[in-house]
Coordinates of C-alpha atoms and ligand atoms in Angstrom, one line a residue:
M696 CA 0.0 0.0 0.0
F697 CA 2.9 2.3 0.5
T698 CA 6.3 2.6 -1.0
P699 CA 8.4 4.5 1.5
H700 CA 10.6 7.1 0.0
L701 CA 12.4 8.0 3.2
N702 CA 15.9 8.8 4.2
D703 CA 17.3 7.9 7.6
Y704 CA 18.0 11.1 9.4
R705 CA 18.5 9.5 12.7
P706 CA 22.3 9.7 12.7
L707 CA 22.0 13.5 12.6
F708 CA 20.3 13.7 16.0
V709 CA 21.4 13.4 19.7
G710 CA 20.1 10.7 22.0
L711 CA 17.8 8.7 19.7
D712 CA 19.2 5.4 20.9
A713 CA 18.9 6.1 24.6
Q714 CA 17.4 3.2 26.4
I715 CA 14.6 3.9 28.9
P716 CA 13.0 1.5 31.4
L717 CA 9.6 0.0 30.8
L718 CA 7.1 -1.2 33.4
D719 CA 7.8 -4.9 32.7
G720 CA 11.5 -4.4 33.6
R721 CA 12.9 -4.3 30.0
C722 CA 15.0 -1.5 28.7
Y723 CA 13.9 -0.1 25.4
R724 CA 14.7 2.5 22.8
Y725 CA 12.5 5.6 23.4
T726 CA 10.1 6.5 20.5
N727 CA 9.6 10.3 20.6
L728 CA 6.4 11.3 18.9
D729 CA 6.0 14.6 20.7
N730 CA 7.9 16.8 18.3
A731 CA 5.1 19.4 18.1
A732 CA 6.0 20.2 21.7
S733 CA 9.8 20.1 21.6
T734 CA 12.4 18.4 19.4
P735 CA 15.7 16.7 20.3
P736 CA 18.9 18.5 19.4
M737 CA 20.7 18.0 16.2
K738 CA 24.3 16.8 16.5
A739 CA 25.3 19.8 14.4
V740 CA 23.8 22.0 17.1
Q741 CA 25.5 20.1 19.9
Q742 CA 28.8 20.4 18.0
A743 CA 28.4 24.2 17.3
V744 CA 27.5 24.8 21.0
N745 CA 30.5 22.8 22.2
D746 CA 32.9 24.5 19.8
F747 CA 31.5 27.9 20.7
L748 CA 31.6 27.5 24.5
V749 CA 35.4 27.4 24.4
Y750 CA 35.3 31.0 23.2
Y751 CA 32.1 32.1 24.9
S752 CA 32.2 35.5 26.5
S753 CA 30.1 38.7 26.9
V754 CA 28.7 40.2 23.7
H755 CA 28.4 43.7 22.3
R756 CA 30.5 45.9 24.6
G757 CA 33.4 43.5 25.5
T758 CA 36.7 44.4 24.1
G759 CA 38.7 41.2 24.4
F760 CA 39.1 38.6 21.7
K761 CA 36.5 36.3 23.1
S762 CA 33.9 39.0 23.4
Q763 CA 34.6 40.2 19.8
L764 CA 34.3 36.6 18.6
S765 CA 31.1 36.0 20.6
T766 CA 29.6 39.3 19.3
Q767 CA 30.4 38.3 15.7
A768 CA 28.9 34.8 16.1
Y769 CA 25.7 36.2 17.7
E770 CA 25.2 38.8 15.0
Q771 CA 26.0 36.2 12.3
S772 CA 23.3 34.0 13.8
R773 CA 20.9 36.9 13.5
Q774 CA 21.7 37.3 9.8
M775 CA 21.3 33.6 9.2
V776 CA 17.8 33.7 10.7
L777 CA 16.9 36.7 8.5
R778 CA 18.1 35.0 5.4
F779 CA 16.4 31.6 6.2
F780 CA 13.0 33.3 6.3
G781 CA 13.6 35.4 3.2
A782 CA 13.8 38.6 5.2
N783 CA 15.5 41.7 3.9
P784 CA 17.9 43.2 6.6
S785 CA 17.2 46.7 5.5
D786 CA 13.5 46.4 6.1
H787 CA 13.3 43.5 8.6
T788 CA 14.9 42.9 11.9
C789 CA 15.4 39.7 13.9
I790 CA 14.8 40.1 17.6
F791 CA 15.9 37.2 19.7
G792 CA 13.7 36.2 22.7
K793 CA 13.0 33.2 24.8
N794 CA 10.4 31.5 22.6
T795 CA 7.4 32.1 20.3
T796 CA 5.2 33.1 23.3
E797 CA 7.6 35.8 24.5
V798 CA 8.1 37.4 21.0
I799 CA 4.3 37.4 20.3
N800 CA 3.8 39.2 23.6
K801 CA 6.4 41.7 22.5
V802 CA 4.6 42.5 19.3
A803 CA 1.3 42.8 21.2
R804 CA 2.9 45.4 23.4
R805 CA 4.8 47.2 20.6
I806 CA 2.3 47.7 17.8
S807 CA -0.1 50.6 17.9
L808 CA -3.6 49.6 18.8
A809 CA -4.8 53.0 19.8
G810 CA -7.6 54.8 18.0
K811 CA -10.0 53.3 15.5
R812 CA -7.7 50.5 14.4
N813 CA -7.8 48.4 17.5
I814 CA -9.0 45.1 16.3
V815 CA -6.8 42.0 16.1
L816 CA -8.2 39.3 13.9
T817 CA -7.1 35.8 14.9
S818 CA -8.7 32.4 14.7
G819 CA -10.3 29.7 16.8
M820 CA -7.5 27.3 16.0
E821 CA -4.7 29.2 17.7
H822 CA -2.3 28.0 20.4
H823 CA -3.0 30.1 23.5
S824 CA 0.2 31.9 22.8
N825 CA -1.3 33.6 19.7
D826 CA -4.6 34.4 21.4
L827 CA -4.2 35.4 25.0
P828 CA -1.5 38.1 24.5
W829 CA -3.9 39.9 22.1
R830 CA -6.8 39.7 24.4
A831 CA -4.8 41.8 26.9
V832 CA -4.3 44.7 24.5
A833 CA -6.8 44.7 21.7
N834 CA -10.3 44.0 20.7
V835 CA -9.9 40.4 19.5
I836 CA -12.1 38.9 16.9
H837 CA -11.8 35.1 16.3
V838 CA -12.3 33.8 12.7
G839 CA -14.6 30.7 12.8
L840 CA -13.7 27.1 11.8
T841 CA -15.2 24.5 9.5
A842 CA -16.7 21.4 11.1
D843 CA -13.4 19.5 10.7
G844 CA -11.4 22.3 12.2
M845 CA -10.0 24.2 9.2
L846 CA -9.9 27.9 9.1
D847 CA -13.2 29.1 7.6
E848 CA -11.9 31.5 4.9
D849 CA -15.4 32.7 4.1
D850 CA -15.8 33.8 7.7
F851 CA -12.3 35.4 7.5
D852 CA -13.4 37.3 4.4
A853 CA -16.7 38.3 6.0
K854 CA -15.0 39.6 9.2
L855 CA -12.3 41.4 7.3
A856 CA -15.0 43.1 5.2
R857 CA -17.1 44.0 8.2
F858 CA -14.3 45.5 10.3
T859 CA -12.3 46.8 7.3
D860 CA -10.8 50.0 8.6
Q861 CA -10.6 48.8 12.2
V862 CA -8.3 45.8 11.8
A863 CA -4.8 46.6 12.9
L864 CA -3.4 43.1 12.6
V865 CA -4.3 39.7 11.4
T866 CA -2.4 37.0 13.3
I867 CA -2.9 33.4 12.3
T868 CA -1.0 30.2 13.0
G869 CA 1.1 29.0 10.0
A870 CA 0.2 25.4 11.0
S871 CA -1.9 24.0 13.8
N872 CA -0.3 22.3 16.7
V873 CA -3.4 20.1 17.0
T874 CA -4.4 19.0 13.5
G875 CA -1.3 19.9 11.6
Y876 CA -3.4 22.0 9.1
I877 CA -1.3 24.5 7.2
N878 CA -3.0 27.8 6.6
P879 CA -2.8 29.8 3.3
I880 CA -0.7 32.5 5.0
H881 CA 0.2 34.5 1.9
R882 CA -3.3 34.6 0.6
L883 CA -4.6 35.7 4.0
A884 CA -1.7 38.3 4.1
E885 CA -2.8 39.7 0.8
K886 CA -6.3 40.1 2.0
A887 CA -5.1 41.7 5.3
H888 CA -3.0 44.2 3.5
A889 CA -5.8 45.1 1.1
V890 CA -7.7 46.6 4.1
G891 CA -4.6 48.2 5.5
A892 CA -3.9 45.7 8.3
M893 CA -0.5 44.0 9.0
M894 CA 0.0 40.2 8.9
M895 CA 1.6 38.2 11.6
V896 CA 2.1 34.4 11.4
D897 CA 2.8 32.2 14.4
C898 CA 5.4 29.9 12.8
A899 CA 6.2 27.8 15.9
Q900 CA 4.9 24.7 14.1
L901 CA 5.5 25.6 10.5
A902 CA 9.1 26.7 10.7
P903 CA 10.7 23.2 11.4
H904 CA 8.7 21.6 8.5
R905 CA 8.3 24.0 5.6
L906 CA 10.2 26.8 3.9
I907 CA 8.8 30.2 4.9
D908 CA 9.4 33.2 2.7
M909 CA 8.4 36.6 4.3
L910 CA 8.6 38.2 0.8
P911 CA 9.6 41.9 0.3
L912 CA 7.5 44.5 2.1
D913 CA 6.2 45.9 -1.2
H914 CA 4.8 42.4 -2.2
P915 CA 1.1 42.3 -1.5
A916 CA 1.3 38.9 0.1
H917 CA 4.3 39.6 2.4
L918 CA 4.4 38.7 6.1
D919 CA 5.0 41.6 8.5
F920 CA 6.0 39.4 11.4
I921 CA 6.7 35.8 12.1
A922 CA 7.5 34.1 15.5
I923 CA 9.5 30.9 16.0
S924 CA 10.9 28.7 18.8
A925 CA 14.3 27.1 18.4
H926 CA 13.4 24.2 20.7
K927 CA 10.9 23.0 18.1
M928 CA 13.6 23.3 15.4
Y929 CA 16.1 20.9 16.9
A930 CA 18.0 23.6 18.9
P931 CA 16.7 23.5 22.5
F932 CA 18.9 26.2 24.1
G933 CA 16.2 28.6 25.2
T934 CA 15.8 30.9 22.2
G935 CA 13.0 32.1 20.0
A936 CA 13.0 34.8 17.4
L937 CA 10.7 37.4 16.0
V938 CA 11.4 38.4 12.4
G939 CA 9.5 41.4 11.4
R940 CA 9.3 45.0 10.2
K941 CA 12.1 47.1 11.6
D942 CA 10.1 50.4 11.4
I943 CA 7.6 49.2 14.0
F944 CA 10.4 49.0 16.5
E945 CA 12.1 52.2 15.6
H946 CA 9.3 54.2 17.2
G947 CA 8.3 54.3 20.8
D948 CA 9.7 52.8 23.9
P949 CA 10.8 49.2 24.1
D950 CA 8.4 46.9 26.1
M951 CA 11.3 46.1 28.4
S952 CA 14.1 48.4 29.2
G953 CA 17.6 48.1 30.7
G954 CA 21.1 47.4 29.7
G955 CA 21.8 47.3 26.0
T956 CA 18.7 49.2 24.9
V957 CA 20.1 52.7 24.9
E958 CA 22.5 55.1 23.2
I959 CA 22.8 57.5 26.2
V960 CA 21.1 57.9 29.6
T961 CA 21.3 60.8 31.9
L962 CA 19.4 61.1 35.1
D963 CA 16.5 62.7 33.4
H964 CA 16.7 61.5 29.8
V965 CA 17.0 58.3 27.7
V966 CA 17.9 58.0 24.1
W967 CA 17.0 54.5 22.8
T968 CA 19.3 52.7 20.5
E969 CA 18.1 51.1 17.2
P970 CA 16.3 47.7 16.9
P971 CA 17.1 44.9 17.3
E972 CA 19.3 45.9 20.4
K973 CA 16.6 48.3 21.6
E974 CA 14.2 45.3 22.0
E975 CA 16.7 42.9 23.6
A976 CA 17.0 44.2 27.1
G977 CA 19.8 42.7 29.2
S978 CA 22.4 40.2 28.2
P979 CA 21.2 38.0 25.4
N980 CA 21.2 34.2 25.1
T981 CA 24.2 34.0 22.8
V982 CA 24.4 30.2 23.0
G983 CA 20.8 29.8 22.1
A984 CA 21.1 32.1 19.0
I985 CA 24.2 30.1 17.8
A986 CA 22.3 26.8 18.4
L987 CA 19.4 28.1 16.3
A988 CA 21.8 29.2 13.5
A989 CA 23.4 25.7 13.5
A990 CA 20.0 24.0 13.2
I991 CA 19.1 26.3 10.3
R992 CA 22.3 25.5 8.5
Q993 CA 21.6 21.8 8.9
L994 CA 18.0 22.1 7.7
E995 CA 19.3 24.1 4.7
T996 CA 21.8 21.4 3.9
I997 CA 19.1 18.8 4.0
G998 CA 16.7 21.1 2.1
M999 CA 13.3 22.1 3.4
N1000 CA 11.6 20.4 0.4
Q1001 CA 13.2 17.2 1.3
V1002 CA 12.1 17.7 4.9
A1003 CA 8.6 18.2 3.7
R1004 CA 8.7 15.1 1.5
H1005 CA 10.0 12.9 4.2
E1006 CA 7.4 14.0 6.7
A1007 CA 4.6 13.8 4.2
A1008 CA 5.5 10.2 3.5
L1009 CA 5.6 9.3 7.2
T1010 CA 2.2 11.1 7.8
R1011 CA 0.6 9.2 4.8
Y1012 CA 1.9 5.9 6.1
A1013 CA 0.7 6.7 9.7
L1014 CA -2.8 7.7 8.5
E1015 CA -3.1 4.5 6.5
R1016 CA -2.0 2.3 9.3
L1017 CA -4.0 4.0 12.0
Q1018 CA -7.3 3.2 10.2
A1019 CA -6.7 -0.4 11.3
V1020 CA -6.8 0.3 15.0
P1021 CA -10.2 -0.6 16.5
S1022 CA -12.1 2.2 18.2
L1023 CA -9.6 4.8 17.2
K1024 CA -10.9 8.1 15.9
I1025 CA -8.7 10.5 14.1
F1026 CA -9.6 14.2 14.4
G1027 CA -9.2 16.7 11.6
D1028 CA -8.3 15.4 8.2
S1029 CA -7.7 11.7 8.3
S1030 CA -7.2 11.2 4.6
P1031 CA -3.8 9.7 3.6
S1032 CA -4.0 11.4 0.3
N1033 CA -3.9 15.0 1.6
V1034 CA -0.5 15.0 3.3
E1035 CA 1.1 17.8 1.3
D1036 CA -1.1 20.6 2.9
R1037 CA -0.6 19.5 6.5
L1038 CA 2.1 18.6 9.0
G1039 CA 2.6 15.2 10.7
V1040 CA 0.6 16.1 13.7
I1041 CA -2.2 13.6 14.3
P1042 CA -4.7 13.9 17.1
V1043 CA -6.6 10.8 18.0
E1044 CA -8.7 9.2 20.7
I1045 CA -9.6 5.6 21.6
T1046 CA -13.2 6.1 22.1
H1047 CA -13.7 4.0 25.2
L1048 CA -10.5 5.1 27.1
S1049 CA -9.4 8.3 28.8
H1050 CA -6.7 10.1 26.8
F1051 CA -4.7 10.4 30.1
L1052 CA -4.8 6.6 30.4
V1053 CA -3.8 5.9 26.8
A1054 CA -0.9 8.3 27.0
A1055 CA 0.3 6.7 30.3
I1056 CA 0.2 3.2 28.9
L1057 CA 2.1 4.3 25.7
G1058 CA 4.7 5.9 27.9
Y1059 CA 5.2 3.3 30.7
E1060 CA 4.6 0.1 28.7
Y1061 CA 5.7 0.9 25.2
G1062 CA 8.3 3.7 25.7
I1063 CA 6.4 6.0 23.4
G1064 CA 6.3 9.8 24.2
V1065 CA 3.1 11.5 23.0
R1066 CA 1.1 14.3 24.5
S1067 CA -2.5 14.1 25.8
G1068 CA -4.9 16.8 26.8
C1069 CA -5.8 20.1 25.0
F1070 CA -2.3 21.1 23.8
C1071 CA -2.7 24.7 24.9
A1072 CA -5.5 25.2 22.4
H1073 CA -8.6 24.7 24.6
P1074 CA -11.1 26.5 22.3
Y1075 CA -9.9 24.5 19.3
I1076 CA -10.1 21.2 21.1
L1077 CA -13.6 22.0 22.4
H1078 CA -14.6 22.7 18.8
L1079 CA -13.0 19.5 17.4
I1080 CA -14.7 17.2 20.0
G1081 CA -17.9 19.1 19.7
L1082 CA -18.4 20.1 23.4
S1083 CA -21.4 22.3 23.9
S1084 CA -21.0 25.5 25.9
E1085 CA -23.0 23.9 28.8
Q1086 CA -20.6 20.9 28.8
A1087 CA -17.7 23.3 28.7
A1088 CA -19.1 25.2 31.7
E1089 CA -19.4 22.0 33.6
V1090 CA -15.8 21.1 32.8
R1091 CA -14.7 24.5 33.9
R1092 CA -16.6 24.1 37.2
R1093 CA -14.9 20.7 37.9
I1094 CA -11.4 22.0 37.1
I1095 CA -11.9 25.0 39.5
E1096 CA -12.9 22.4 42.2
G1097 CA -9.6 20.7 41.5
D1098 CA -11.0 17.7 39.6
R1099 CA -9.4 17.0 36.2
S1100 CA -10.3 13.3 36.1
D1101 CA -12.8 13.8 33.2
M1102 CA -10.9 16.7 31.5
P1103 CA -11.7 16.4 27.8
G1104 CA -8.7 16.0 25.4
L1105 CA -7.0 13.9 22.8
I1106 CA -3.8 12.1 22.2
R1107 CA -1.4 13.7 19.8
A1108 CA 1.4 12.0 17.9
S1109 CA 3.6 14.4 16.0
F1110 CA 6.5 13.6 13.8
G1111 CA 9.9 15.2 13.3
L1112 CA 12.5 14.8 10.6
Y1113 CA 14.2 11.9 12.3
N1114 CA 11.1 9.7 12.8
T1115 CA 10.9 6.5 10.8
I1116 CA 8.4 4.0 9.5
E1117 CA 9.4 1.8 12.5
D1118 CA 8.4 4.5 14.8
V1119 CA 4.9 4.6 13.2
D1120 CA 4.7 0.8 13.4
T1121 CA 5.6 0.9 17.1
L1122 CA 2.8 3.5 17.7
V1123 CA 0.2 1.6 15.7
K1124 CA 1.0 -1.7 17.4
A1125 CA 0.8 -0.1 20.8
L1126 CA -2.5 1.6 20.1
F1127 CA -3.8 -1.6 18.8
D1128 CA -2.9 -3.4 22.1
V1129 CA -4.3 -0.6 24.2
S1130 CA -7.5 -0.4 22.3
T1131 CA -8.0 -4.2 22.6
G1132 CA -7.2 -4.3 26.3
K1133 CA -3.8 -6.1 25.8
Y1134 CA -1.9 -3.8 28.1
K1135 CA -0.7 -5.4 31.3
G1136 CA -0.1 -2.7 33.9
K1137 CA -2.6 -1.4 36.6
F1138 CA -2.9 2.3 36.5
I1139 CA -4.2 4.8 39.0
Q1140 CA -5.4 8.3 38.3
D1141 CA -4.5 11.4 40.2
K1142 CA -7.8 13.4 40.3
V1143 CA -6.1 16.7 40.6
T1144 CA -3.9 16.4 37.5
G1145 CA -5.9 13.8 35.7
E1146 CA -2.8 11.8 34.9
Y1147 CA -2.4 8.1 35.4
S1148 CA 0.6 6.3 36.8
P1149 CA 1.3 2.6 37.2
V1150 CA 0.5 1.2 40.6
G1151 CA 3.6 0.3 42.6
W1152 CA 6.3 1.5 40.1
Q1153 CA 8.1 4.6 39.3
P1154 CA 11.2 5.0 37.2
D1155 CA 14.4 6.1 39.0
Y1156 CA 15.3 9.1 36.9
T1157 CA 18.6 9.7 38.8
Q1158 CA 19.9 6.4 37.2
Y1159 CA 19.8 8.2 33.9
F1160 CA 20.7 11.8 34.8
K1161 CA 21.9 13.4 37.9
L1162 CA 23.2 16.9 38.7
Ligands
PLP88 C1 1.4 26.9 17.2 C2 2.1 27.3 18.4 N1 2.3 28.5 18.8 C3 3.0 28.9 19.9 C4 3.5 27.9 20.7 C5 4.3 28.4 21.9 O1 5.6 28.0 21.7 P1 6.6 28.3 22.9 O2 6.1 27.4 24.1 O3 7.9 27.8 22.4 O4 6.6 29.7 23.3 C6 3.4 26.6 20.4 C7 3.9 25.6 21.2 O5 3.6 24.4 21.2 C8 2.7 26.2 19.2 O6 2.5 25.0 18.8

């Protein structure tokens, strides 16, 4: 049914052969299918960090050799990020921050939302990080979704037409962290610009899997801002980046002030420096920036088209195989033929079992890491599982009382570049066993967290890592 056209990228990654303990006493190779949350480091990243640490020193104002070298490496990383996303350094800036969440919050605090243009148009499929920061500063309108959870572009058009001269910014996820759907970001950008709004794309999910081109500012379909997290791009050293319009940050005060943000300070006056330094208060995460640049270089060497092909083949295979698991429901698009327009993020449930329990069995008995719950996208999950507002209110009441035992949610398997056909087979076999009651352990639920753990057993983590 499937002719895999896959390369083995495993040798490029750190820790994939690590053995972990299972409930039955065996040690087993871990199968990580939680890449939408965080990805393991690439060896090229580990190597770059190790090489750099020998020369690591303060950046920007240090005068010694190591400081100069560190400054050069930090700034070179910035240029590599700009280039990777098709940004033009004379119009765009790259501002490093902790992660996608932090840099989206920065844009929310820095763009002008005063006066008539105070609407931010986002969608019902966003991660909380591209929803809550806007609620704090703007009049937020959510674009609706189709029954199977895609962005409803008719509703997008209708809302844009209705609020034409009030929309300051459209901000949409490039790809969903729940269903893997990829949104038509450039088409939406063109529509946003036509009414005078700016376009931001949350690229936390999209960036590790597809080539993103911001396009020149005078292109009607350009992106004004994108946000990324390096820990989802095989460079988990605490960095994220905002790539976006420099002019927006040239005006006004930075959202956070302190060392590095100024030209000159007297007791009664401050002259801010230029972006990006103006927006990076305090000592930056130089190691994180270098790690991100090393991951970008490795992804460029492989080629993002090849990354997309590999992951599409895995996703197609997984969707085909999962159909055979009894009582398993796939949410969103389950068709193996539509894998070009989506990522390898697959949300499922086993209809008669709690998602918390399924995730626990996969972890403790099969050594498979997935995620269960609502994936920081509560409104989207409620939409996908079809919870009424009365049912949602009841869930809210129970959570406030400290009872998450019936918390709605799904199980999410998400692929990265290094995953293989064998990883998919391991998942499908495990889900088959779980669904047909073939698992062996006894599990007990913690009502407060909702999570299950095996009765009478806990791994000794200090055998594997100790400080
Ligand atoms: C679509 C999307 N946006 C934003 C985020 C937030 O990323 P971070 O936690 O790195 O800030 C995530 C994380 O899962 C995500 O999937």
